[in-house]
Coordinates of N, CA and C in Angstrom, one line a residue:
M1 N 12.0 18.2 -29.9 CA 10.7 18.6 -29.4 C 9.7 17.4 -29.5
A2 N 9.8 16.6 -30.5 CA 8.8 15.5 -30.7 C 8.9 14.5 -29.5
S3 N 10.1 14.3 -29.0 CA 10.3 13.4 -27.9 C 9.6 13.8 -26.6
S4 N 9.6 15.2 -26.4 CA 8.9 15.7 -25.2 C 7.4 15.6 -25.3
I5 N 6.9 15.6 -26.6 CA 5.4 15.5 -26.8 C 5.1 14.0 -26.5
N6 N 5.9 13.1 -27.0 CA 5.6 11.6 -26.8 C 5.6 11.3 -25.4
E7 N 6.6 11.9 -24.6 CA 6.8 11.5 -23.2 C 5.6 12.0 -22.4
S8 N 4.9 13.1 -22.8 CA 3.8 13.7 -22.0 C 2.5 13.3 -22.6
A9 N 2.5 12.4 -23.6 CA 1.2 11.9 -24.2 C 0.4 11.1 -23.1
I10 N -0.9 11.2 -23.2 CA -1.8 10.5 -22.3 C -1.6 9.0 -22.4
K11 N -1.3 8.3 -21.3 CA -1.2 6.9 -21.3 C -2.4 6.3 -20.4
K12 N -3.0 5.3 -20.9 CA -4.1 4.7 -20.2 C -3.6 4.0 -18.9
L13 N -4.4 3.9 -17.9 CA -4.0 3.3 -16.6 C -4.8 2.0 -16.4
K14 N -4.2 1.1 -15.6 CA -4.9 -0.1 -15.2 C -4.6 -0.3 -13.7
L15 N -5.5 -1.1 -13.1 CA -5.3 -1.5 -11.7 C -4.8 -2.9 -11.8
L16 N -3.6 -3.1 -11.2 CA -3.0 -4.4 -11.2 C -3.2 -5.0 -9.8
F17 N -3.9 -6.2 -9.7 CA -4.1 -6.9 -8.5 C -3.1 -8.0 -8.4
T18 N -2.4 -8.1 -7.3 CA -1.4 -9.2 -7.1 C -1.7 -9.8 -5.7
V19 N -2.0 -11.1 -5.7 CA -2.3 -11.8 -4.4 C -1.1 -12.8 -4.1
V20 N -0.5 -12.5 -3.0 CA 0.7 -13.3 -2.6 C 0.6 -13.6 -1.1
D21 N 1.5 -14.5 -0.6 CA 1.6 -14.8 0.8 C 2.0 -13.5 1.5
R22 N 1.4 -13.2 2.7 CA 1.8 -12.0 3.4 C 3.3 -11.8 3.6
A23 N 3.9 -12.9 3.9 CA 5.4 -12.8 4.1 C 6.2 -12.3 2.9
K24 N 5.6 -12.4 1.7 CA 6.3 -11.9 0.5 C 5.8 -10.6 0.0
A25 N 4.8 -10.0 0.7 CA 4.2 -8.8 0.2 C 5.2 -7.6 0.0
E26 N 6.1 -7.4 1.0 CA 7.0 -6.3 0.9 C 8.0 -6.5 -0.3
F27 N 8.4 -7.8 -0.6 CA 9.2 -8.1 -1.7 C 8.5 -7.7 -3.0
Y28 N 7.2 -8.1 -3.2 CA 6.5 -7.8 -4.4 C 6.2 -6.3 -4.6
L29 N 6.0 -5.6 -3.5 CA 5.8 -4.2 -3.5 C 7.0 -3.5 -4.1
D30 N 8.2 -3.9 -3.6 CA 9.4 -3.3 -4.1 C 9.7 -3.7 -5.6
V31 N 9.4 -4.9 -6.0 CA 9.6 -5.3 -7.4 C 8.7 -4.5 -8.3
I32 N 7.4 -4.4 -8.0 CA 6.5 -3.7 -8.8 C 6.8 -2.3 -8.9
S33 N 7.3 -1.7 -7.8 CA 7.5 -0.2 -7.8 C 8.7 0.2 -8.8
Q34 N 9.5 -0.8 -9.2 CA 10.6 -0.5 -10.1 C 10.0 -0.2 -11.5
Y35 N 8.8 -0.4 -11.8 CA 8.2 -0.2 -13.1 C 7.3 1.1 -13.2
H36 N 7.8 2.2 -12.7 CA 7.2 3.5 -12.7 C 5.8 3.5 -12.0
V37 N 5.7 2.8 -10.9 CA 4.4 2.6 -10.1 C 4.6 3.5 -8.9
N38 N 3.7 4.6 -8.8 CA 3.8 5.5 -7.7 C 2.7 5.3 -6.7
C39 N 1.7 4.5 -7.0 CA 0.6 4.3 -6.0 C 0.3 2.8 -5.9
Q40 N 0.5 2.3 -4.7 CA 0.2 0.9 -4.3 C -0.5 0.8 -3.0
L41 N -1.4 -0.1 -2.9 CA -2.1 -0.3 -1.6 C -2.1 -1.8 -1.3
T42 N -1.8 -2.1 -0.1 CA -1.8 -3.5 0.4 C -2.9 -3.8 1.4
M43 N -3.6 -4.8 1.2 CA -4.7 -5.2 2.1 C -4.5 -6.7 2.5
P44 N -4.8 -7.0 3.8 CA -4.7 -8.4 4.2 C -5.8 -9.2 3.5
G45 N -5.5 -10.4 3.2 CA -6.5 -11.4 2.6 C -6.4 -12.7 3.3
M46 N -7.4 -13.5 3.0 CA -7.4 -14.9 3.7 C -7.8 -15.9 2.6
G47 N -7.1 -16.9 2.5 CA -7.4 -18.0 1.5 C -8.7 -18.7 2.0
T48 N -9.3 -19.5 1.0 CA -10.6 -20.1 1.3 C -10.5 -21.6 1.3
A49 N -9.4 -22.2 1.3 CA -9.3 -23.7 1.3 C -9.9 -24.2 2.7
A50 N -10.5 -25.4 2.6 CA -11.0 -26.1 3.8 C -9.9 -26.4 4.7
S51 N -10.2 -26.4 6.0 CA -9.1 -26.6 7.0 C -8.4 -27.9 6.9
E52 N -9.2 -29.0 6.5 CA -8.5 -30.3 6.3 C -7.5 -30.2 5.2
L53 N -7.8 -29.6 4.1 CA -6.9 -29.4 3.0 C -5.7 -28.6 3.4
V54 N -5.9 -27.6 4.2 CA -4.8 -26.7 4.6 C -3.8 -27.5 5.4
E55 N -4.3 -28.3 6.3 CA -3.4 -29.2 7.2 C -2.7 -30.2 6.3
L56 N -3.4 -30.8 5.4 CA -2.9 -31.9 4.6 C -1.8 -31.3 3.7
L57 N -2.0 -30.2 3.0 CA -1.0 -29.6 2.1 C -0.1 -28.6 2.7
G58 N -0.3 -28.2 4.0 CA 0.6 -27.3 4.6 C 0.5 -25.9 4.0
L59 N -0.7 -25.5 3.6 CA -0.9 -24.2 2.9 C -0.9 -23.1 3.9
N60 N -0.5 -21.9 3.4 CA -0.6 -20.7 4.2 C -1.8 -19.8 3.7
L61 N -2.7 -19.6 4.6 CA -3.9 -18.9 4.2 C -3.8 -17.4 4.4
Q62 N -2.7 -16.9 5.0 CA -2.5 -15.5 5.2 C -2.0 -14.9 3.9
K63 N -2.8 -14.1 3.3 CA -2.5 -13.5 2.0 C -2.4 -12.0 2.1
A64 N -1.8 -11.4 1.1 CA -1.8 -10.0 0.9 C -2.3 -9.7 -0.5
V65 N -3.2 -8.7 -0.6 CA -3.7 -8.3 -1.9 C -3.0 -6.9 -2.1
I66 N -2.2 -6.8 -3.2 CA -1.6 -5.6 -3.6 C -2.3 -5.0 -4.8
I67 N -2.7 -3.8 -4.6 CA -3.4 -3.1 -5.7 C -2.4 -2.0 -6.2
S68 N -2.1 -2.0 -7.5 CA -1.1 -1.0 -8.0 C -1.7 -0.3 -9.2
V69 N -1.5 1.0 -9.3 CA -1.9 1.7 -10.5 C -0.8 1.7 -11.4
V70 N -1.0 1.1 -12.6 CA 0.1 0.9 -13.6 C -0.3 1.4 -15.0
R71 N 0.7 2.0 -15.7 CA 0.4 2.4 -17.0 C 0.2 1.2 -17.9
E72 N -0.8 1.3 -18.8 CA -1.2 0.2 -19.6 C -0.1 -0.3 -20.5
D73 N 0.8 0.5 -20.9 CA 1.9 0.1 -21.8 C 3.0 -0.8 -21.0
L74 N 2.9 -0.8 -19.7 CA 3.8 -1.6 -18.8 C 3.2 -2.9 -18.3
V75 N 1.9 -3.0 -18.5 CA 1.2 -4.2 -17.8 C 1.7 -5.5 -18.3
D76 N 1.9 -5.7 -19.5 CA 2.4 -7.0 -20.0 C 3.8 -7.3 -19.5
T77 N 4.6 -6.3 -19.4 CA 6.0 -6.5 -18.9 C 6.0 -6.8 -17.4
I78 N 5.1 -6.2 -16.7 CA 5.0 -6.4 -15.2 C 4.4 -7.8 -15.0
L79 N 3.4 -8.2 -15.7 CA 2.8 -9.5 -15.6 C 3.8 -10.6 -15.9
N80 N 4.6 -10.4 -17.0 CA 5.6 -11.4 -17.3 C 6.6 -11.5 -16.2
M81 N 7.0 -10.4 -15.7 CA 8.0 -10.4 -14.6 C 7.4 -11.2 -13.4
L82 N 6.2 -10.9 -13.0 CA 5.5 -11.5 -11.9 C 5.4 -13.0 -12.1
E83 N 5.1 -13.4 -13.3 CA 5.0 -14.9 -13.7 C 6.3 -15.5 -13.4
D84 N 7.4 -14.9 -13.8 CA 8.7 -15.4 -13.6 C 9.1 -15.5 -12.1
K85 N 8.7 -14.5 -11.4 CA 9.0 -14.5 -9.9 C 8.2 -15.6 -9.2
F86 N 6.9 -15.7 -9.6 CA 6.0 -16.8 -9.0 C 6.6 -18.1 -9.2
A87 N 7.3 -18.4 -10.4 CA 7.8 -19.7 -10.7 C 9.2 -19.9 -10.1
T88 N 10.0 -18.9 -9.8 CA 11.3 -19.1 -9.4 C 11.6 -18.8 -7.9
I89 N 10.8 -18.0 -7.2 CA 11.1 -17.7 -5.8 C 10.5 -18.7 -4.9
K90 N 11.2 -19.1 -3.9 CA 10.8 -20.1 -2.9 C 9.6 -19.5 -2.2
N91 N 8.5 -20.2 -2.1 CA 7.3 -19.8 -1.4 C 6.8 -18.4 -2.0
G92 N 7.0 -18.2 -3.3 CA 6.7 -16.9 -3.9 C 5.5 -17.0 -4.8
K93 N 4.7 -18.1 -4.7 CA 3.6 -18.2 -5.6 C 2.6 -17.1 -5.4
G94 N 1.8 -16.9 -6.5 CA 0.8 -15.8 -6.4 C -0.1 -15.8 -7.6
V95 N -1.0 -14.8 -7.6 CA -1.9 -14.6 -8.8 C -1.9 -13.1 -9.1
A96 N -1.8 -12.8 -10.3 CA -1.9 -11.4 -10.7 C -2.8 -11.2 -12.0
F97 N -3.5 -10.1 -12.0 CA -4.3 -9.7 -13.1 C -4.5 -8.2 -13.1
A98 N -4.9 -7.7 -14.3 CA -5.1 -6.2 -14.4 C -6.5 -5.9 -15.0
V99 N -7.1 -4.8 -14.5 CA -8.3 -4.4 -15.0 C -8.2 -2.9 -15.4
P100 N -9.0 -2.4 -16.4 CA -8.9 -1.0 -16.8 C -9.3 -0.1 -15.7
L101 N -8.7 1.1 -15.7 CA -9.1 2.2 -14.8 C -9.7 3.2 -15.8
S102 N -11.0 3.5 -15.6 CA -11.7 4.2 -16.6 C -11.5 5.7 -16.5
S103 N -11.3 6.3 -15.3 CA -11.1 7.7 -15.2 C -10.4 8.1 -13.9
V104 N -9.7 9.3 -14.0 CA -9.0 9.8 -12.9 C -9.4 11.3 -12.9
I105 N -9.7 11.9 -11.7 CA -10.1 13.3 -11.6 C -8.8 14.1 -11.3
G106 N -8.5 15.0 -12.2 CA -7.4 16.0 -12.0 C -6.2 15.6 -12.8
V107 N -5.6 16.7 -13.4 CA -4.4 16.5 -14.2 C -3.2 16.1 -13.3
N108 N -3.1 16.8 -12.2 CA -2.0 16.4 -11.3 C -2.0 15.0 -10.8
M109 N -3.2 14.6 -10.5 CA -3.4 13.2 -10.0 C -3.0 12.2 -11.1
Y110 N -3.5 12.5 -12.3 CA -3.2 11.6 -13.5 C -1.7 11.6 -13.7
Q111 N -1.0 12.7 -13.7 CA 0.4 12.8 -13.9 C 1.2 12.0 -12.8
Y112 N 0.7 12.1 -11.6 CA 1.4 11.3 -10.5 C 1.2 9.8 -10.7
L113 N -0.1 9.4 -11.0 CA -0.3 8.0 -11.1 C 0.3 7.4 -12.3
S114 N 0.5 8.1 -13.4 CA 1.1 7.6 -14.6 C 2.6 7.8 -14.7
D115 N 3.1 8.4 -13.6 CA 4.6 8.8 -13.5 C 5.0 9.6 -14.7
N116 N 4.1 10.6 -15.0 CA 4.3 11.4 -16.2 C 4.4 12.9 -15.8
R117 N 5.0 13.2 -14.7 CA 5.1 14.5 -14.3 C 6.3 15.2 -15.0
M118 N 6.1 16.5 -15.3 CA 7.1 17.3 -15.9 C 8.2 17.5 -14.9
K119 N 9.5 17.4 -15.4 CA 10.6 17.7 -14.6 C 10.7 19.2 -14.3
R120 N 11.2 19.6 -13.2 CA 11.4 21.1 -12.9 C 12.3 21.7 -13.9
G121 N 11.9 22.9 -14.4 CA 12.7 23.6 -15.3 C 12.4 23.3 -16.8
E122 N 11.4 22.4 -17.0 CA 11.0 22.1 -18.4 C 9.8 23.0 -18.8

């Protein structure tokens, strides 16, 4: 019985922002979703480097901003995984950071966002 109480305990949530090249957005969405992430939003972004610098360095200014709702207890694990992916994947560089999410309206919404829904029959 104690394990079911711990599993349903309230877990704080954070918003994880991940900025990557648009071509890699789908890859990072899939990787992040493996960590009990039920809600992600992707928006187009644009880098701000000067055009001369872009041409000189061959930079890609087409970015994707991925916003994920993540349980606080998983943030460090996800950030470490992203850091590893940024370092090892060809053209997979990016930036990631998390900020606290202060409130969510509704128990069902919280349970969905925290992947803390009761299984049927429990």
